[in-house]
């Protein structure tokens, strides 16, 4: 299992209090959690300020599941990189889009919608309810997951109708949000999971870590990742033979 | 538009306080609201204690949209009647299943699942959020609808994956529920809408009345209701002619 | 992996020519194929004429994936057995419904629709096209699978909108059919697969055998099968603690 | 009803034989058919060689349903125009994408996938089967629609799982194709319909014309088209008041 955790990595530098929560960055915290939960996985990280914006071709080309966290720098991610990521998803790579990644170029490109939502950042309690208890992403997960402080994300969430709704959250302020949803795009599996603002230690929450590990397993391609499909002219066959 | 509102009608008699909320029964309150909102509709009512359990064949056979409210007496509804209702839905009749009707024989028959849920009746505030603002059932509806007191219904709601999720509710206690969901079954359209316990005046709420009127319009068959489909032996055709 | 192949087993006796195609019955042919493809599986069979109609409680209770083939004797299957099978599916058991099993009591009960279709039995060539090449049920399957002689099943197929359409077939006469479709019902996974009439050696076709083995793997419950969900009264929690 | 039929309009000039089939272009033939079927509609046309590539802002801004036919010149359509069309769909405008429009920039942008397919152009008979007989787009449509000569489009069709599959086609060569599929994107309704190559008089076929008229009615926005959704910061409300 070749897993790469990408994080724009800007908040960590700008906000000293964040360095306390995530001394190795959001990507470091998630990568550590995945390494513990998935001993068979090779987990790498990438950040925006690294060469090739953290995803050089040789890394992307061997990644089987990519996790994506971004917030402030969505527009800085180069279109060419976004195209390569999307192409790899369509060819079979799994993609986990986290929290404010709902507005990333790659998620909007794969969804085709605005991916807009309602929001408010006041450190509210979030409850993450499982709506599909037999889904592998929900295996062993508390009902509900209780997150003490979190940014509120609320409906309407402007996404295509998901293939599966695994989690729905409520917030102390009363809002609701489809917080865990799946989509197949091409040959790839996409999971969007909203818990995880940079201001709260959400990715240190054991239950959130469990969901991410479950989702990596779920998103693994069942076959080698291929080039995305293209229209093929086919000869006429005589199927009677 | 031929609309019939069916209600088991037992709570109204047993609980004097309910007679204050619904002097003409739940069916009477809903029927009045529909008559006001849908001047073109002929709205009839039926209750369990009437001949043919309130749905004689001639009434069912001309009903284009049926609303169903039941709670205590699900098991008293005769299987033959349930079969006739389900057959008419499969042939094109619209069906609106209300609140505790999630456990009615006809809804379980059409869903094929247990239709179970979590619940608690403590008069909690419910917020009904629209997740699909362009859906005709949500036209002109507040975001959210605020219901001061309501029974809590919570996830997991054991239904097949709905065709559309129009509303998701939160409750003061923090639970969430897919409170407005659609299903096509055969040629008929089914809408389940959870707000509406007998102990609270929910069906007097103008926003709830609007949802019901919208849903009746949405569930109207586009063509005459027919007998449900049956397997048909077809001759071999030569489509080249 | 505890797998049970159920077959009504009537055609095999009535038609001597069928005994040539399936000397051990349809169930025997399928069970042999699964044993070869899935060495870890314990594969048992059951037929209508056996005690408990071939599915005694102790067998059903340990079955993780059940395959169901029936045609002439759907109505002879006892309602109590049908209820127990459906309950086990809702609790997590996988179910593969084969060919004329579209009209079985258990499939109609889980779908809630008539499950009717168009048909013609003239030994026509069927082509089974994969529409979702990344689906595990389609792994390693020819595009298309060519079946020389088969009963035609055609649209409209009166089922709820499937969760996934894996295969669509065409027939020499020009008809089309959603021949491989999935549904989650409760905690269980259901796969309907239409190729497989009793008059043709379809279950000896290596590609059909591959689909069935893939589907058994896909339908395996991810956790122990439980009793189907029931409505649960929940106390009010104070999630702030 | 404000309807606009857009056509790149290149084949008509390059191929004299096409001018016989469509003397007023594909757009002219479709517009005429819609004017006959929908007397309440104002139907306009646009082509690539016109100012603003045939869709000046004032025309796009009043269009309620847009039909799109393109083939050779997909890449010539300006990205800015594609963005404006997509934004208008997300805000509520209906969009009908026809035949080779599967590869148009706007359809790929809204789908997020490659939209690739298999194809062969040998003038084969296509049969268009209705899989959802109660769908308004299929109202009054033959089962099947028989098209004498047509380009073959075959599975796998690399699109997201459609909200609804209304039609599935077979071809003389044995292939199948989901030829009529719906998607909601944002507030807008999208219908892709594959019959209609430039080399055959498919848009003169009364049944194809009926489908297009039905689809225009179905895709009409139920409310004024708005700007697409954007993330909104919401104040905390006290819903108890």
mmCIF file with all atom_site columns, N, CA and C in Angstrom, chain A residues 125 127 129-131 133 143 155-157 161 163 168-170 173-176 178, chain B residues 125 127 129-131 133 143 155-157 161 163 168-170 173-176 178:
data_model
loop_
_atom_site.group_PDB
_atom_site.id
_atom_site.type_symbol
_atom_site.label_atom_id
_atom_site.label_alt_id
_atom_site.label_comp_id
_atom_site.label_asym_id
_atom_site.label_entity_id
_atom_site.label_seq_id
_atom_site.pdbx_PDB_ins_code
_atom_site.Cartn_x
_atom_site.Cartn_y
_atom_site.Cartn_z
_atom_site.occupancy
_atom_site.B_iso_or_equiv
_atom_site.pdbx_formal_charge
_atom_site.auth_seq_id
_atom_site.auth_comp_id
_atom_site.auth_asym_id
_atom_site.auth_atom_id
_atom_site.pdbx_PDB_model_num
ATOM 1   N N  . UNK A 1 125 ? -18.948 21.855 19.281 1.00 0.00 ? 125 UNK A N  1
ATOM 2   C CA . UNK A 1 125 ? -18.981 20.394 19.333 1.00 0.00 ? 125 UNK A CA 1
ATOM 3   C C  . UNK A 1 125 ? -19.595 19.840 18.049 1.00 0.00 ? 125 UNK A C  1
ATOM 4   N N  . UNK A 1 127 ? -20.872 16.185 16.281 1.00 0.00 ? 127 UNK A N  1
ATOM 5   C CA . UNK A 1 127 ? -21.179 14.764 16.448 1.00 0.00 ? 127 UNK A CA 1
ATOM 6   C C  . UNK A 1 127 ? -21.234 14.143 15.057 1.00 0.00 ? 127 UNK A C  1
ATOM 7   N N  . UNK A 1 129 ? -22.303 11.069 12.988 1.00 0.00 ? 129 UNK A N  1
ATOM 8   C CA . UNK A 1 129 ? -23.174 9.891  13.062 1.00 0.00 ? 129 UNK A CA 1
ATOM 9   C C  . UNK A 1 129 ? -22.963 8.993  11.852 1.00 0.00 ? 129 UNK A C  1
ATOM 10  N N  . UNK A 1 130 ? -22.882 7.707  12.106 1.00 0.00 ? 130 UNK A N  1
ATOM 11  C CA . UNK A 1 130 ? -22.803 6.728  11.028 1.00 0.00 ? 130 UNK A CA 1
ATOM 12  C C  . UNK A 1 130 ? -24.210 6.457  10.499 1.00 0.00 ? 130 UNK A C  1
ATOM 13  N N  . UNK A 1 131 ? -24.408 6.623  9.201  1.00 0.00 ? 131 UNK A N  1
ATOM 14  C CA . UNK A 1 131 ? -25.716 6.312  8.615  1.00 0.00 ? 131 UNK A CA 1
ATOM 15  C C  . UNK A 1 131 ? -25.714 4.948  7.934  1.00 0.00 ? 131 UNK A C  1
ATOM 16  N N  . UNK A 1 133 ? -24.005 1.564  8.857  1.00 0.00 ? 133 UNK A N  1
ATOM 17  C CA . UNK A 1 133 ? -23.129 0.863  9.812  1.00 0.00 ? 133 UNK A CA 1
ATOM 18  C C  . UNK A 1 133 ? -22.355 -0.292 9.203  1.00 0.00 ? 133 UNK A C  1
ATOM 19  N N  . UNK A 1 143 ? -20.573 5.509  17.747 1.00 0.00 ? 143 UNK A N  1
ATOM 20  C CA . UNK A 1 143 ? -21.833 6.107  17.283 1.00 0.00 ? 143 UNK A CA 1
ATOM 21  C C  . UNK A 1 143 ? -22.375 7.004  18.377 1.00 0.00 ? 143 UNK A C  1
ATOM 22  N N  . UNK A 1 155 ? -25.086 22.270 5.608  1.00 0.00 ? 155 UNK A N  1
ATOM 23  C CA . UNK A 1 155 ? -25.824 22.131 4.342  1.00 0.00 ? 155 UNK A CA 1
ATOM 24  C C  . UNK A 1 155 ? -26.463 23.466 3.956  1.00 0.00 ? 155 UNK A C  1
ATOM 25  N N  . UNK A 1 156 ? -26.733 23.662 2.683  1.00 0.00 ? 156 UNK A N  1
ATOM 26  C CA . UNK A 1 156 ? -26.512 22.711 1.597  1.00 0.00 ? 156 UNK A CA 1
ATOM 27  C C  . UNK A 1 156 ? -25.061 22.649 1.152  1.00 0.00 ? 156 UNK A C  1
ATOM 28  N N  . UNK A 1 157 ? -24.612 21.418 0.948  1.00 0.00 ? 157 UNK A N  1
ATOM 29  C CA . UNK A 1 157 ? -23.273 21.119 0.446  1.00 0.00 ? 157 UNK A CA 1
ATOM 30  C C  . UNK A 1 157 ? -23.456 20.835 -1.047 1.00 0.00 ? 157 UNK A C  1
ATOM 31  N N  . UNK A 1 161 ? -24.975 14.106 -6.168 1.00 0.00 ? 161 UNK A N  1
ATOM 32  C CA . UNK A 1 161 ? -25.511 13.084 -5.275 1.00 0.00 ? 161 UNK A CA 1
ATOM 33  C C  . UNK A 1 161 ? -24.430 12.021 -5.032 1.00 0.00 ? 161 UNK A C  1
ATOM 34  N N  . UNK A 1 163 ? -22.406 8.594  -4.141 1.00 0.00 ? 163 UNK A N  1
ATOM 35  C CA . UNK A 1 163 ? -22.728 7.171  -4.293 1.00 0.00 ? 163 UNK A CA 1
ATOM 36  C C  . UNK A 1 163 ? -23.188 6.605  -2.950 1.00 0.00 ? 163 UNK A C  1
ATOM 37  N N  . UNK A 1 168 ? -23.138 11.541 8.713  1.00 0.00 ? 168 UNK A N  1
ATOM 38  C CA . UNK A 1 168 ? -23.781 12.856 8.751  1.00 0.00 ? 168 UNK A CA 1
ATOM 39  C C  . UNK A 1 168 ? -23.485 13.451 10.128 1.00 0.00 ? 168 UNK A C  1
ATOM 40  N N  . UNK A 1 169 ? -23.055 14.708 10.144 1.00 0.00 ? 169 UNK A N  1
ATOM 41  C CA . UNK A 1 169 ? -22.712 15.367 11.410 1.00 0.00 ? 169 UNK A CA 1
ATOM 42  C C  . UNK A 1 169 ? -23.770 16.377 11.819 1.00 0.00 ? 169 UNK A C  1
ATOM 43  N N  . UNK A 1 170 ? -23.869 16.588 13.135 1.00 0.00 ? 170 UNK A N  1
ATOM 44  C CA . UNK A 1 170 ? -24.576 17.760 13.649 1.00 0.00 ? 170 UNK A CA 1
ATOM 45  C C  . UNK A 1 170 ? -23.580 18.596 14.452 1.00 0.00 ? 170 UNK A C  1
ATOM 46  N N  . UNK A 1 173 ? -24.472 24.301 17.156 1.00 0.00 ? 173 UNK A N  1
ATOM 47  C CA . UNK A 1 173 ? -25.381 25.351 16.693 1.00 0.00 ? 173 UNK A CA 1
ATOM 48  C C  . UNK A 1 173 ? -26.611 24.839 15.984 1.00 0.00 ? 173 UNK A C  1
ATOM 49  N N  . UNK A 1 174 ? -26.712 23.513 15.762 1.00 0.00 ? 174 UNK A N  1
ATOM 50  C CA . UNK A 1 174 ? -27.913 22.950 15.172 1.00 0.00 ? 174 UNK A CA 1
ATOM 51  C C  . UNK A 1 174 ? -27.801 22.560 13.710 1.00 0.00 ? 174 UNK A C  1
ATOM 52  N N  . UNK A 1 175 ? -26.721 22.944 13.051 1.00 0.00 ? 175 UNK A N  1
ATOM 53  C CA . UNK A 1 175 ? -26.588 22.600 11.638 1.00 0.00 ? 175 UNK A CA 1
ATOM 54  C C  . UNK A 1 175 ? -26.277 21.123 11.430 1.00 0.00 ? 175 UNK A C  1
ATOM 55  N N  . UNK A 1 176 ? -26.501 20.656 10.198 1.00 0.00 ? 176 UNK A N  1
ATOM 56  C CA . UNK A 1 176 ? -26.170 19.282 9.814  1.00 0.00 ? 176 UNK A CA 1
ATOM 57  C C  . UNK A 1 176 ? -25.287 19.331 8.576  1.00 0.00 ? 176 UNK A C  1
ATOM 58  N N  . UNK A 1 178 ? -23.418 16.443 5.521  1.00 0.00 ? 178 UNK A N  1
ATOM 59  C CA . UNK A 1 178 ? -23.012 15.113 5.058  1.00 0.00 ? 178 UNK A CA 1
ATOM 60  C C  . UNK A 1 178 ? -21.484 15.068 5.115  1.00 0.00 ? 178 UNK A C  1
ATOM 61  N N  . UNK B 2 125 ? -36.528 20.351 20.206 1.00 0.00 ? 125 UNK B N  1
ATOM 62  C CA . UNK B 2 125 ? -36.507 21.176 19.008 1.00 0.00 ? 125 UNK B CA 1
ATOM 63  C C  . UNK B 2 125 ? -35.899 20.381 17.847 1.00 0.00 ? 125 UNK B C  1
ATOM 64  N N  . UNK B 2 127 ? -34.646 20.808 13.796 1.00 0.00 ? 127 UNK B N  1
ATOM 65  C CA . UNK B 2 127 ? -34.344 21.705 12.682 1.00 0.00 ? 127 UNK B CA 1
ATOM 66  C C  . UNK B 2 127 ? -34.306 20.866 11.416 1.00 0.00 ? 127 UNK B C  1
ATOM 67  N N  . UNK B 2 129 ? -33.281 20.736 7.703  1.00 0.00 ? 129 UNK B N  1
ATOM 68  C CA . UNK B 2 129 ? -32.411 21.421 6.733  1.00 0.00 ? 129 UNK B CA 1
ATOM 69  C C  . UNK B 2 129 ? -32.637 20.870 5.338  1.00 0.00 ? 129 UNK B C  1
ATOM 70  N N  . UNK B 2 130 ? -32.719 21.772 4.378  1.00 0.00 ? 130 UNK B N  1
ATOM 71  C CA . UNK B 2 130 ? -32.821 21.376 2.973  1.00 0.00 ? 130 UNK B CA 1
ATOM 72  C C  . UNK B 2 130 ? -31.426 21.077 2.446  1.00 0.00 ? 130 UNK B C  1
ATOM 73  N N  . UNK B 2 131 ? -31.232 19.874 1.913  1.00 0.00 ? 131 UNK B N  1
ATOM 74  C CA . UNK B 2 131 ? -29.935 19.541 1.315  1.00 0.00 ? 131 UNK B CA 1
ATOM 75  C C  . UNK B 2 131 ? -29.958 19.684 -0.199 1.00 0.00 ? 131 UNK B C  1
ATOM 76  N N  . UNK B 2 133 ? -31.668 22.268 -2.557 1.00 0.00 ? 133 UNK B N  1
ATOM 77  C CA . UNK B 2 133 ? -32.541 23.450 -2.630 1.00 0.00 ? 133 UNK B CA 1
ATOM 78  C C  . UNK B 2 133 ? -33.331 23.558 -3.932 1.00 0.00 ? 133 UNK B C  1
ATOM 79  N N  . UNK B 2 143 ? -34.991 27.720 5.528  1.00 0.00 ? 143 UNK B N  1
ATOM 80  C CA . UNK B 2 143 ? -33.742 27.009 5.786  1.00 0.00 ? 143 UNK B CA 1
ATOM 81  C C  . UNK B 2 143 ? -33.186 27.462 7.124  1.00 0.00 ? 143 UNK B C  1
ATOM 82  N N  . UNK B 2 155 ? -30.501 8.526  13.232 1.00 0.00 ? 155 UNK B N  1
ATOM 83  C CA . UNK B 2 155 ? -29.783 7.520  12.446 1.00 0.00 ? 155 UNK B CA 1
ATOM 84  C C  . UNK B 2 155 ? -29.151 6.480  13.365 1.00 0.00 ? 155 UNK B C  1
ATOM 85  N N  . UNK B 2 156 ? -28.887 5.285  12.852 1.00 0.00 ? 156 UNK B N  1
ATOM 86  C CA . UNK B 2 156 ? -29.106 4.865  11.473 1.00 0.00 ? 156 UNK B CA 1
ATOM 87  C C  . UNK B 2 156 ? -30.574 4.539  11.185 1.00 0.00 ? 156 UNK B C  1
ATOM 88  N N  . UNK B 2 157 ? -31.036 5.017  10.039 1.00 0.00 ? 157 UNK B N  1
ATOM 89  C CA . UNK B 2 157 ? -32.385 4.763  9.531  1.00 0.00 ? 157 UNK B CA 1
ATOM 90  C C  . UNK B 2 157 ? -32.219 3.651  8.501  1.00 0.00 ? 157 UNK B C  1
ATOM 91  N N  . UNK B 2 161 ? -30.783 2.876  0.080  1.00 0.00 ? 161 UNK B N  1
ATOM 92  C CA . UNK B 2 161 ? -30.238 4.167  -0.319 1.00 0.00 ? 161 UNK B CA 1
ATOM 93  C C  . UNK B 2 161 ? -31.317 4.939  -1.079 1.00 0.00 ? 161 UNK B C  1
ATOM 94  N N  . UNK B 2 163 ? -33.359 7.523  -3.502 1.00 0.00 ? 163 UNK B N  1
ATOM 95  C CA . UNK B 2 163 ? -33.052 8.160  -4.788 1.00 0.00 ? 163 UNK B CA 1
ATOM 96  C C  . UNK B 2 163 ? -32.592 9.591  -4.556 1.00 0.00 ? 163 UNK B C  1
ATOM 97  N N  . UNK B 2 168 ? -32.483 16.861 5.828  1.00 0.00 ? 168 UNK B N  1
ATOM 98  C CA . UNK B 2 168 ? -31.830 16.190 6.952  1.00 0.00 ? 168 UNK B CA 1
ATOM 99  C C  . UNK B 2 168 ? -32.106 17.034 8.190  1.00 0.00 ? 168 UNK B C  1
ATOM 100 N N  . UNK B 2 169 ? -32.532 16.385 9.271  1.00 0.00 ? 169 UNK B N  1
ATOM 101 C CA . UNK B 2 169 ? -32.855 17.103 10.505 1.00 0.00 ? 169 UNK B CA 1
ATOM 102 C C  . UNK B 2 169 ? -31.790 16.915 11.567 1.00 0.00 ? 169 UNK B C  1
ATOM 103 N N  . UNK B 2 170 ? -31.681 17.914 12.443 1.00 0.00 ? 170 UNK B N  1
ATOM 104 C CA . UNK B 2 170 ? -30.957 17.733 13.705 1.00 0.00 ? 170 UNK B CA 1
ATOM 105 C C  . UNK B 2 170 ? -31.945 17.964 14.837 1.00 0.00 ? 170 UNK B C  1
ATOM 106 N N  . UNK B 2 173 ? -30.980 17.257 21.098 1.00 0.00 ? 173 UNK B N  1
ATOM 107 C CA . UNK B 2 173 ? -30.080 16.299 21.736 1.00 0.00 ? 173 UNK B CA 1
ATOM 108 C C  . UNK B 2 173 ? -28.860 15.958 20.910 1.00 0.00 ? 173 UNK B C  1
ATOM 109 N N  . UNK B 2 174 ? -28.776 16.464 19.671 1.00 0.00 ? 174 UNK B N  1
ATOM 110 C CA . UNK B 2 174 ? -27.580 16.275 18.859 1.00 0.00 ? 174 UNK B CA 1
ATOM 111 C C  . UNK B 2 174 ? -27.709 15.239 17.758 1.00 0.00 ? 174 UNK B C  1
ATOM 112 N N  . UNK B 2 175 ? -28.793 14.471 17.728 1.00 0.00 ? 175 UNK B N  1
ATOM 113 C CA . UNK B 2 175 ? -28.939 13.444 16.706 1.00 0.00 ? 175 UNK B CA 1
ATOM 114 C C  . UNK B 2 175 ? -29.259 14.066 15.338 1.00 0.00 ? 175 UNK B C  1
ATOM 115 N N  . UNK B 2 176 ? -29.046 13.265 14.301 1.00 0.00 ? 176 UNK B N  1
ATOM 116 C CA . UNK B 2 176 ? -29.390 13.660 12.935 1.00 0.00 ? 176 UNK B CA 1
ATOM 117 C C  . UNK B 2 176 ? -30.280 12.585 12.323 1.00 0.00 ? 176 UNK B C  1
ATOM 118 N N  . UNK B 2 178 ? -32.208 11.546 8.283  1.00 0.00 ? 178 UNK B N  1
ATOM 119 C CA . UNK B 2 178 ? -32.622 11.867 6.908  1.00 0.00 ? 178 UNK B CA 1
ATOM 120 C C  . UNK B 2 178 ? -34.147 11.954 6.914  1.00 0.00 ? 178 UNK B C  1
#
